[in-house]
Amino acid sequence: MAGRGTPATALLDKQRVAHTLHSYDHDPRHESYGLEAAEALGLVPGRVFKTLVVDLDGQLAVGVVPVTGQLDLKALAAALKGKKAKMAEVAAAERATGYVAGGISPLGQKKRLPVVLDASAAEFDTIFCSAGRRGLEVEIAPADLTRLTGAVVASISA
C-alpha cells in the first residue's frame, strides 16, 4: 500500500495497533458506501460501521454505527451530554475531519472530534470502518477503536 496511506492508517501504524486493511473497487453509483463495503468484502453488514458527523449544540461530533442502522441523534446527544444533535453539513464534516464524505474515518481526523461508538460493536471481536478513503476499510478491535478515538460507547443506533 505504498503511497496509499491515510491519516487513519498512519495513526494505527504509529500506535502499533493490530489492524487489517481491506480494499475494494468503489462504485460511485452505489447508493450506500457502507453497504457497498459489506457486499464487496463479503461481510455481515452489521459488522461494518459508518462514521457520521453531527452538529451537537453548535460543535461537531461523530457517531459510529452499523451500516444496517440509523443514527439516533437524541441518543448521541445524551451520550455526549448535549441537548440537540442534527446531521452536520457535508462541507463542514469534510473540513473538520480532512476526509471526503463516504471515506470519513473516526481515526486520524484533522480536528479530533468527540466520538460515540454504538454499543453493538462489542458483539464482535473486530469491526470494519472507513480507513479514510472510499474503497478502503480497516478491520480493528472495538476496544482499540474506542481507545484511539477516546470514544464513549453507548446505544446510538436506531
Tab-separated table of N, CA and C in Angstrom:
chain	number	residue	atom	x	y	z
A	1	MET	N	0.832	-1.193	0.000
A	1	MET	CA	0.000	0.000	0.000
A	1	MET	C	0.872	1.250	0.000
A	2	ALA	N	2.073	1.162	-0.478
A	2	ALA	CA	2.970	2.310	-0.506
A	2	ALA	C	2.316	3.478	-1.226
A	3	GLY	N	2.349	4.637	-0.591
A	3	GLY	CA	1.780	5.828	-1.204
A	3	GLY	C	0.270	5.897	-1.130
A	4	ARG	N	-0.353	4.905	-0.490
A	4	ARG	CA	-1.807	4.887	-0.432
A	4	ARG	C	-2.319	4.990	1.002
A	5	GLY	N	-1.435	5.393	1.902
A	5	GLY	CA	-1.832	5.529	3.292
A	5	GLY	C	-2.752	6.719	3.506
A	6	THR	N	-3.356	6.758	4.659
A	6	THR	CA	-4.240	7.851	5.054
A	6	THR	C	-3.849	8.268	6.467
A	7	PRO	N	-4.352	9.390	6.950
A	7	PRO	CA	-4.078	9.741	8.351
A	7	PRO	C	-4.522	8.634	9.321
A	8	ALA	N	-5.601	7.928	8.993
A	8	ALA	CA	-6.075	6.836	9.853
A	8	ALA	C	-5.065	5.700	9.897
A	9	THR	N	-4.554	5.292	8.738
A	9	THR	CA	-3.596	4.186	8.709
A	9	THR	C	-2.275	4.615	9.342
A	10	ALA	N	-1.892	5.879	9.175
A	10	ALA	CA	-0.667	6.386	9.797
A	10	ALA	C	-0.783	6.332	11.327
A	11	LEU	N	-1.950	6.709	11.847
A	11	LEU	CA	-2.176	6.665	13.293
A	11	LEU	C	-2.088	5.229	13.812
A	12	LEU	N	-2.724	4.314	13.107
A	12	LEU	CA	-2.696	2.908	13.520
A	12	LEU	C	-1.272	2.367	13.524
A	13	ASP	N	-0.501	2.707	12.498
A	13	ASP	CA	0.888	2.259	12.426
A	13	ASP	C	1.725	2.886	13.545
A	14	LYS	N	1.548	4.184	13.765
A	14	LYS	CA	2.315	4.889	14.787
A	14	LYS	C	2.033	4.331	16.178
A	15	GLN	N	0.763	4.006	16.432
A	15	GLN	CA	0.366	3.487	17.741
A	15	GLN	C	0.581	1.969	17.858
A	16	ARG	N	1.027	1.361	16.763
A	16	ARG	CA	1.268	-0.096	16.710
A	16	ARG	C	0.034	-0.891	17.124
A	17	VAL	N	-1.101	-0.494	16.573
A	17	VAL	CA	-2.366	-1.164	16.857
A	17	VAL	C	-2.615	-2.230	15.798
A	18	ALA	N	-2.951	-3.423	16.249
A	18	ALA	CA	-3.253	-4.516	15.322
A	18	ALA	C	-4.472	-4.144	14.485
A	19	HIS	N	-4.325	-4.255	13.186
A	19	HIS	CA	-5.430	-3.955	12.274
A	19	HIS	C	-5.134	-4.615	10.929
A	20	THR	N	-6.171	-4.729	10.127
A	20	THR	CA	-6.019	-5.255	8.777
A	20	THR	C	-6.743	-4.322	7.831
A	21	LEU	N	-6.086	-3.954	6.739
A	21	LEU	CA	-6.726	-3.115	5.724
A	21	LEU	C	-7.367	-3.997	4.667
A	22	HIS	N	-8.539	-3.579	4.224
A	22	HIS	CA	-9.270	-4.297	3.175
A	22	HIS	C	-9.678	-3.267	2.129
A	23	SER	N	-9.247	-3.480	0.891
A	23	SER	CA	-9.618	-2.534	-0.160
A	23	SER	C	-10.539	-3.211	-1.168
A	24	TYR	N	-11.304	-2.398	-1.843
A	24	TYR	CA	-12.209	-2.860	-2.894
A	24	TYR	C	-12.389	-1.718	-3.877
A	25	ASP	N	-12.873	-2.052	-5.050
A	25	ASP	CA	-13.114	-1.028	-6.070
A	25	ASP	C	-14.436	-0.339	-5.770
A	26	HIS	N	-14.349	0.921	-5.396
A	26	HIS	CA	-15.545	1.708	-5.076
A	26	HIS	C	-16.319	2.028	-6.352
A	27	ASP	N	-17.619	1.814	-6.295
A	27	ASP	CA	-18.513	2.137	-7.411
A	27	ASP	C	-19.270	3.419	-7.044
A	28	PRO	N	-18.982	4.543	-7.703
A	28	PRO	CA	-19.641	5.799	-7.346
A	28	PRO	C	-21.158	5.785	-7.548
A	29	ARG	N	-21.672	4.783	-8.253
A	29	ARG	CA	-23.126	4.697	-8.471
A	29	ARG	C	-23.846	3.994	-7.322
A	30	HIS	N	-23.091	3.348	-6.429
A	30	HIS	CA	-23.713	2.629	-5.313
A	30	HIS	C	-24.382	3.621	-4.380
A	31	GLU	N	-25.555	3.269	-3.864
A	31	GLU	CA	-26.332	4.200	-3.044
A	31	GLU	C	-25.832	4.321	-1.608
A	32	SER	N	-25.121	3.309	-1.102
A	32	SER	CA	-24.663	3.324	0.286
A	32	SER	C	-23.210	2.890	0.359
A	33	TYR	N	-22.355	3.789	0.839
A	33	TYR	CA	-20.932	3.454	0.954
A	33	TYR	C	-20.726	2.251	1.863
A	34	GLY	N	-21.409	2.237	3.001
A	34	GLY	CA	-21.237	1.158	3.971
A	34	GLY	C	-21.722	-0.184	3.470
A	35	LEU	N	-22.915	-0.201	2.879
A	35	LEU	CA	-23.436	-1.469	2.349
A	35	LEU	C	-22.592	-1.947	1.181
A	36	GLU	N	-22.067	-1.008	0.400
A	36	GLU	CA	-21.171	-1.382	-0.689
A	36	GLU	C	-19.934	-2.090	-0.129
A	37	ALA	N	-19.371	-1.552	0.944
A	37	ALA	CA	-18.192	-2.165	1.560
A	37	ALA	C	-18.515	-3.572	2.039
A	38	ALA	N	-19.648	-3.741	2.722
A	38	ALA	CA	-20.040	-5.061	3.227
A	38	ALA	C	-20.189	-6.056	2.081
A	39	GLU	N	-20.861	-5.633	1.015
A	39	GLU	CA	-21.072	-6.516	-0.141
A	39	GLU	C	-19.746	-6.857	-0.814
A	40	ALA	N	-18.923	-5.843	-1.060
A	40	ALA	CA	-17.668	-6.043	-1.781
A	40	ALA	C	-16.699	-6.940	-1.013
A	41	LEU	N	-16.745	-6.848	0.326
A	41	LEU	CA	-15.815	-7.623	1.149
A	41	LEU	C	-16.435	-8.919	1.682
A	42	GLY	N	-17.713	-9.167	1.326
A	42	GLY	CA	-18.381	-10.396	1.755
A	42	GLY	C	-18.590	-10.469	3.256
A	43	LEU	N	-18.976	-9.350	3.861
A	43	LEU	CA	-19.134	-9.277	5.312
A	43	LEU	C	-20.588	-9.191	5.724
A	44	VAL	N	-20.869	-9.619	6.954
A	44	VAL	CA	-22.180	-9.399	7.555
A	44	VAL	C	-22.302	-7.882	7.740
A	45	PRO	N	-23.336	-7.253	7.163
A	45	PRO	CA	-23.418	-5.789	7.215
A	45	PRO	C	-23.390	-5.194	8.626
A	46	GLY	N	-23.897	-5.912	9.623
A	46	GLY	CA	-23.905	-5.392	10.989
A	46	GLY	C	-22.517	-5.243	11.592
A	47	ARG	N	-21.519	-5.814	10.933
A	47	ARG	CA	-20.135	-5.736	11.413
A	47	ARG	C	-19.383	-4.565	10.770
A	48	VAL	N	-20.005	-3.926	9.796
A	48	VAL	CA	-19.415	-2.784	9.104
A	48	VAL	C	-20.074	-1.517	9.661
A	49	PHE	N	-19.239	-0.576	10.093
A	49	PHE	CA	-19.743	0.632	10.745
A	49	PHE	C	-19.486	1.866	9.888
A	50	LYS	N	-20.447	2.789	9.922
A	50	LYS	CA	-20.297	4.044	9.194
A	50	LYS	C	-20.005	5.158	10.191
A	51	THR	N	-19.282	6.144	9.712
A	51	THR	CA	-18.876	7.290	10.529
A	51	THR	C	-19.706	8.491	10.091
A	52	LEU	N	-20.515	9.000	11.003
A	52	LEU	CA	-21.408	10.111	10.681
A	52	LEU	C	-21.062	11.315	11.543
A	53	VAL	N	-20.914	12.457	10.903
A	53	VAL	CA	-20.572	13.685	11.620
A	53	VAL	C	-21.856	14.467	11.882
A	54	VAL	N	-21.988	14.905	13.133
A	54	VAL	CA	-23.180	15.643	13.547
A	54	VAL	C	-22.788	16.998	14.113
A	55	ASP	N	-23.758	17.879	14.126
A	55	ASP	CA	-23.634	19.173	14.783
A	55	ASP	C	-24.370	19.022	16.113
A	56	LEU	N	-23.621	19.062	17.195
A	56	LEU	CA	-24.190	18.914	18.535
A	56	LEU	C	-24.055	20.243	19.261
A	57	ASP	N	-25.168	20.920	19.402
A	57	ASP	CA	-25.182	22.218	20.088
A	57	ASP	C	-24.138	23.179	19.518
A	58	GLY	N	-23.958	23.162	18.193
A	58	GLY	CA	-23.041	24.081	17.530
A	58	GLY	C	-21.612	23.580	17.411
A	59	GLN	N	-21.322	22.386	17.926
A	59	GLN	CA	-19.989	21.783	17.829
A	59	GLN	C	-20.112	20.452	17.085
A	60	LEU	N	-19.091	20.094	16.341
A	60	LEU	CA	-19.136	18.835	15.610
A	60	LEU	C	-18.747	17.669	16.506
A	61	ALA	N	-19.380	16.518	16.236
A	61	ALA	CA	-19.105	15.267	16.937
A	61	ALA	C	-19.341	14.139	15.950
A	62	VAL	N	-18.982	12.927	16.342
A	62	VAL	CA	-19.052	11.784	15.440
A	62	VAL	C	-19.826	10.644	16.082
A	63	GLY	N	-20.694	10.035	15.290
A	63	GLY	CA	-21.373	8.806	15.688
A	63	GLY	C	-20.905	7.680	14.779
A	64	VAL	N	-20.566	6.535	15.349
A	64	VAL	CA	-20.110	5.385	14.579
A	64	VAL	C	-21.123	4.264	14.821
A	65	VAL	N	-21.897	3.941	13.777
A	65	VAL	CA	-22.989	2.979	13.904
A	65	VAL	C	-22.937	1.947	12.779
A	66	PRO	N	-23.573	0.784	12.993
A	66	PRO	CA	-23.596	-0.221	11.922
A	66	PRO	C	-24.272	0.342	10.668
A	67	VAL	N	-23.800	-0.099	9.505
A	67	VAL	CA	-24.368	0.397	8.252
A	67	VAL	C	-25.818	-0.050	8.078
A	68	THR	N	-26.242	-1.031	8.846
A	68	THR	CA	-27.614	-1.524	8.760
A	68	THR	C	-28.585	-0.670	9.560
A	69	GLY	N	-28.070	0.238	10.379
A	69	GLY	CA	-28.937	1.050	11.224
A	69	GLY	C	-28.883	2.520	10.886
A	70	GLN	N	-29.638	3.278	11.627
A	70	GLN	CA	-29.651	4.733	11.508
A	70	GLN	C	-29.112	5.307	12.807
A	71	LEU	N	-28.498	6.461	12.733
A	71	LEU	CA	-28.001	7.133	13.922
A	71	LEU	C	-29.173	7.746	14.680
A	72	ASP	N	-29.280	7.420	15.958
A	72	ASP	CA	-30.292	8.001	16.830
A	72	ASP	C	-29.684	9.292	17.396
A	73	LEU	N	-30.081	10.410	16.826
A	73	LEU	CA	-29.490	11.702	17.187
A	73	LEU	C	-29.721	12.061	18.656
A	74	LYS	N	-30.889	11.728	19.191
A	74	LYS	CA	-31.166	12.021	20.603
A	74	LYS	C	-30.256	11.200	21.511
A	75	ALA	N	-30.044	9.934	21.158
A	75	ALA	CA	-29.184	9.071	21.968
A	75	ALA	C	-27.736	9.553	21.913
A	76	LEU	N	-27.287	9.999	20.732
A	76	LEU	CA	-25.924	10.521	20.620
A	76	LEU	C	-25.774	11.776	21.473
A	77	ALA	N	-26.744	12.669	21.399
A	77	ALA	CA	-26.693	13.900	22.202
A	77	ALA	C	-26.625	13.558	23.689
A	78	ALA	N	-27.433	12.604	24.119
A	78	ALA	CA	-27.437	12.207	25.528
A	78	ALA	C	-26.089	11.600	25.929
A	79	ALA	N	-25.507	10.792	25.051
A	79	ALA	CA	-24.226	10.143	25.354
A	79	ALA	C	-23.104	11.160	25.547
A	80	LEU	N	-23.207	12.295	24.853
A	80	LEU	CA	-22.184	13.341	24.966
A	80	LEU	C	-22.651	14.497	25.858
A	81	LYS	N	-23.748	14.267	26.570
A	81	LYS	CA	-24.302	15.255	27.494
A	81	LYS	C	-24.627	16.580	26.807
A	82	GLY	N	-25.158	16.444	25.593
A	82	GLY	CA	-25.574	17.618	24.837
A	82	GLY	C	-27.083	17.717	24.806
A	83	LYS	N	-27.567	18.771	24.157
A	83	LYS	CA	-29.008	18.984	24.096
A	83	LYS	C	-29.605	18.525	22.772
A	84	LYS	N	-29.021	19.013	21.658
A	84	LYS	CA	-29.643	18.729	20.376
A	84	LYS	C	-28.585	18.439	19.321
A	85	ALA	N	-28.791	17.332	18.612
A	85	ALA	CA	-27.878	16.958	17.532
A	85	ALA	C	-28.648	16.925	16.219
A	86	LYS	N	-27.971	17.327	15.161
A	86	LYS	CA	-28.500	17.209	13.808
A	86	LYS	C	-27.330	16.835	12.911
A	87	MET	N	-27.610	16.290	11.772
A	87	MET	CA	-26.531	15.918	10.865
A	87	MET	C	-25.783	17.179	10.442
A	88	ALA	N	-24.465	17.079	10.418
A	88	ALA	CA	-23.636	18.215	10.009
A	88	ALA	C	-23.689	18.378	8.496
A	89	GLU	N	-23.410	19.575	8.035
A	89	GLU	CA	-23.305	19.803	6.601
A	89	GLU	C	-22.072	19.055	6.103
A	90	VAL	N	-22.174	18.491	4.909
A	90	VAL	CA	-21.088	17.685	4.348
A	90	VAL	C	-19.782	18.489	4.294
A	91	ALA	N	-19.846	19.727	3.828
A	91	ALA	CA	-18.632	20.538	3.717
A	91	ALA	C	-17.978	20.743	5.079
A	92	ALA	N	-18.773	20.974	6.110
A	92	ALA	CA	-18.233	21.167	7.461
A	92	ALA	C	-17.586	19.873	7.968
A	93	ALA	N	-18.220	18.738	7.686
A	93	ALA	CA	-17.678	17.436	8.100
A	93	ALA	C	-16.346	17.166	7.402
A	94	GLU	N	-16.293	17.447	6.115
A	94	GLU	CA	-15.067	17.211	5.349
A	94	GLU	C	-13.938	18.133	5.820
A	95	ARG	N	-14.272	19.395	6.073
A	95	ARG	CA	-13.275	20.364	6.544
A	95	ARG	C	-12.689	19.943	7.891
A	96	ALA	N	-13.549	19.560	8.820
A	96	ALA	CA	-13.099	19.236	10.178
A	96	ALA	C	-12.314	17.925	10.236
A	97	THR	N	-12.718	16.949	9.426
A	97	THR	CA	-12.073	15.629	9.510
A	97	THR	C	-10.885	15.485	8.569
A	98	GLY	N	-10.890	16.233	7.472
A	98	GLY	CA	-9.844	16.082	6.469
A	98	GLY	C	-10.113	14.948	5.501
A	99	TYR	N	-11.291	14.364	5.590
A	99	TYR	CA	-11.680	13.254	4.720
A	99	TYR	C	-12.872	13.653	3.854
A	100	VAL	N	-13.080	12.921	2.746
A	100	VAL	CA	-14.252	13.167	1.907
A	100	VAL	C	-15.411	12.305	2.389
A	101	ALA	N	-16.623	12.800	2.192
A	101	ALA	CA	-17.817	12.037	2.554
A	101	ALA	C	-17.763	10.664	1.878
A	102	GLY	N	-18.143	9.657	2.637
A	102	GLY	CA	-18.065	8.291	2.132
A	102	GLY	C	-16.727	7.658	2.452
A	103	GLY	N	-15.794	8.460	2.947
A	103	GLY	CA	-14.476	7.960	3.325
A	103	GLY	C	-14.037	8.525	4.664
A	104	ILE	N	-14.982	9.108	5.414
A	104	ILE	CA	-14.629	9.689	6.709
A	104	ILE	C	-14.372	8.562	7.704
A	105	SER	N	-13.202	8.624	8.315
A	105	SER	CA	-12.814	7.644	9.326
A	105	SER	C	-12.932	8.276	10.702
A	106	PRO	N	-13.251	7.475	11.714
A	106	PRO	CA	-13.226	8.015	13.073
A	106	PRO	C	-11.788	8.205	13.567
A	107	LEU	N	-10.825	7.666	12.826
A	107	LEU	CA	-9.410	7.710	13.205
A	107	LEU	C	-8.650	8.755	12.396
A	108	GLY	N	-7.700	9.425	13.028
A	108	GLY	CA	-6.800	10.325	12.311
A	108	GLY	C	-7.449	11.561	11.732
A	109	GLN	N	-8.494	12.043	12.371
A	109	GLN	CA	-9.167	13.235	11.859
A	109	GLN	C	-8.305	14.475	12.059
A	110	LYS	N	-8.435	15.416	11.127
A	110	LYS	CA	-7.660	16.659	11.186
A	110	LYS	C	-7.917	17.386	12.505
A	111	LYS	N	-9.183	17.498	12.863
A	111	LYS	CA	-9.571	18.085	14.147
A	111	LYS	C	-10.218	16.944	14.934
A	112	ARG	N	-9.632	16.585	16.070
A	112	ARG	CA	-10.167	15.453	16.830
A	112	ARG	C	-11.540	15.808	17.406
A	113	LEU	N	-12.537	15.100	16.936
A	113	LEU	CA	-13.913	15.350	17.353
A	113	LEU	C	-14.345	14.312	18.389
A	114	PRO	N	-15.279	14.678	19.274
A	114	PRO	CA	-15.817	13.687	20.206
A	114	PRO	C	-16.493	12.559	19.414
A	115	VAL	N	-16.292	11.314	19.856
A	115	VAL	CA	-16.799	10.145	19.141
A	115	VAL	C	-17.671	9.306	20.070
A	116	VAL	N	-18.797	8.826	19.517
A	116	VAL	CA	-19.619	7.849	20.218
A	116	VAL	C	-19.689	6.616	19.332
A	117	LEU	N	-19.293	5.468	19.884
A	117	LEU	CA	-19.340	4.192	19.174
A	117	LEU	C	-20.551	3.424	19.663
A	118	ASP	N	-21.349	2.929	18.719
A	118	ASP	CA	-22.530	2.166	19.101
A	118	ASP	C	-22.129	0.917	19.884
A	119	ALA	N	-22.879	0.638	20.937
A	119	ALA	CA	-22.587	-0.483	21.828
A	119	ALA	C	-22.603	-1.829	21.118
A	120	SER	N	-23.267	-1.934	19.979
A	120	SER	CA	-23.330	-3.216	19.258
A	120	SER	C	-21.956	-3.663	18.762
A	121	ALA	N	-20.984	-2.745	18.726
A	121	ALA	CA	-19.635	-3.109	18.290
A	121	ALA	C	-19.041	-4.186	19.195
A	122	ALA	N	-19.440	-4.192	20.454
A	122	ALA	CA	-18.901	-5.156	21.420
A	122	ALA	C	-19.306	-6.599	21.104
A	123	GLU	N	-20.263	-6.779	20.199
A	123	GLU	CA	-20.700	-8.128	19.820
A	123	GLU	C	-19.665	-8.843	18.948
A	124	PHE	N	-18.671	-8.106	18.454
A	124	PHE	CA	-17.707	-8.661	17.502
A	124	PHE	C	-16.282	-8.537	18.041
A	125	ASP	N	-15.437	-9.495	17.670
A	125	ASP	CA	-14.016	-9.407	18.015
A	125	ASP	C	-13.370	-8.245	17.263
A	126	THR	N	-13.769	-8.089	16.000
A	126	THR	CA	-13.293	-6.973	15.186
A	126	THR	C	-14.470	-6.402	14.415
A	127	ILE	N	-14.373	-5.115	14.111
A	127	ILE	CA	-15.358	-4.443	13.279
A	127	ILE	C	-14.618	-3.767	12.132
A	128	PHE	N	-15.376	-3.309	11.159
A	128	PHE	CA	-14.822	-2.627	9.998
A	128	PHE	C	-15.355	-1.199	9.981
A	129	CYS	N	-14.467	-0.243	9.688
A	129	CYS	CA	-14.890	1.140	9.482
A	129	CYS	C	-13.970	1.736	8.427
A	130	SER	N	-14.323	2.885	7.939
A	130	SER	CA	-13.529	3.509	6.888
A	130	SER	C	-12.114	3.770	7.376
A	131	ALA	N	-11.172	3.515	6.482
A	131	ALA	CA	-9.770	3.788	6.777
A	131	ALA	C	-9.350	5.145	6.229
A	132	GLY	N	-10.333	5.943	5.784
A	132	GLY	CA	-10.030	7.302	5.353
A	132	GLY	C	-10.119	7.544	3.866
A	133	ARG	N	-10.628	6.567	3.136
A	133	ARG	CA	-10.789	6.729	1.696
A	133	ARG	C	-11.890	5.796	1.240
A	134	ARG	N	-12.673	6.228	0.269
A	134	ARG	CA	-13.689	5.352	-0.313
A	134	ARG	C	-12.988	4.137	-0.891
A	135	GLY	N	-13.505	2.949	-0.558
A	135	GLY	CA	-12.898	1.724	-1.060
A	135	GLY	C	-11.810	1.163	-0.168
A	136	LEU	N	-11.638	1.724	1.030
A	136	LEU	CA	-10.627	1.223	1.960
A	136	LEU	C	-11.234	1.147	3.361
A	137	GLU	N	-11.285	-0.072	3.883
A	137	GLU	CA	-11.827	-0.308	5.218
A	137	GLU	C	-10.722	-0.833	6.121
A	138	VAL	N	-10.817	-0.513	7.409
A	138	VAL	CA	-9.882	-1.055	8.385
A	138	VAL	C	-10.659	-1.988	9.310
A	139	GLU	N	-10.084	-3.153	9.548
A	139	GLU	CA	-10.633	-4.111	10.498
A	139	GLU	C	-9.863	-3.921	11.807
A	140	ILE	N	-10.583	-3.662	12.881
A	140	ILE	CA	-9.965	-3.295	14.146
A	140	ILE	C	-10.820	-3.794	15.305
A	141	ALA	N	-10.187	-4.097	16.430
A	141	ALA	CA	-10.932	-4.481	17.628
A	141	ALA	C	-11.680	-3.257	18.154
A	142	PRO	N	-12.940	-3.426	18.556
A	142	PRO	CA	-13.699	-2.283	19.079
A	142	PRO	C	-12.990	-1.576	20.238
A	143	ALA	N	-12.320	-2.335	21.102
A	143	ALA	CA	-11.619	-1.721	22.239
A	143	ALA	C	-10.489	-0.806	21.756
A	144	ASP	N	-9.800	-1.208	20.681
A	144	ASP	CA	-8.730	-0.360	20.143
A	144	ASP	C	-9.301	0.904	19.518
A	145	LEU	N	-10.408	0.763	18.795
A	145	LEU	CA	-11.051	1.941	18.201
A	145	LEU	C	-11.500	2.903	19.299
A	146	THR	N	-12.078	2.358	20.351
A	146	THR	CA	-12.537	3.183	21.473
A	146	THR	C	-11.370	3.920	22.115
A	147	ARG	N	-10.277	3.209	22.354
A	147	ARG	CA	-9.107	3.813	22.999
A	147	ARG	C	-8.485	4.910	22.132
A	148	LEU	N	-8.302	4.632	20.840
A	148	LEU	CA	-7.636	5.587	19.956
A	148	LEU	C	-8.453	6.855	19.715
A	149	THR	N	-9.762	6.728	19.729
A	149	THR	CA	-10.620	7.888	19.466
A	149	THR	C	-11.124	8.543	20.746
A	150	GLY	N	-10.910	7.884	21.893
A	150	GLY	CA	-11.476	8.394	23.142
A	150	GLY	C	-12.982	8.301	23.152
A	151	ALA	N	-13.511	7.340	22.421
A	151	ALA	CA	-14.951	7.230	22.220
A	151	ALA	C	-15.707	6.879	23.497
A	152	VAL	N	-16.913	7.402	23.555
A	152	VAL	CA	-17.906	6.975	24.523
A	152	VAL	C	-18.644	5.821	23.839
A	153	VAL	N	-18.931	4.754	24.566
A	153	VAL	CA	-19.682	3.634	23.994
A	153	VAL	C	-21.103	3.729	24.539
A	154	ALA	N	-22.075	3.754	23.624
A	154	ALA	CA	-23.481	3.876	24.019
A	154	ALA	C	-24.362	3.326	22.903
A	155	SER	N	-25.591	3.009	23.221
A	155	SER	CA	-26.546	2.543	22.211
A	155	SER	C	-27.067	3.763	21.446
A	156	ILE	N	-26.537	3.965	20.242
A	156	ILE	CA	-26.931	5.146	19.455
A	156	ILE	C	-27.490	4.779	18.088
A	157	SER	N	-27.724	3.483	17.859
A	157	SER	CA	-28.278	3.051	16.581
A	157	SER	C	-29.765	2.777	16.712
A	158	ALA	N	-30.525	3.310	15.762
A	158	ALA	CA	-31.977	3.106	15.779
A	158	ALA	C	-32.354	2.035	14.786
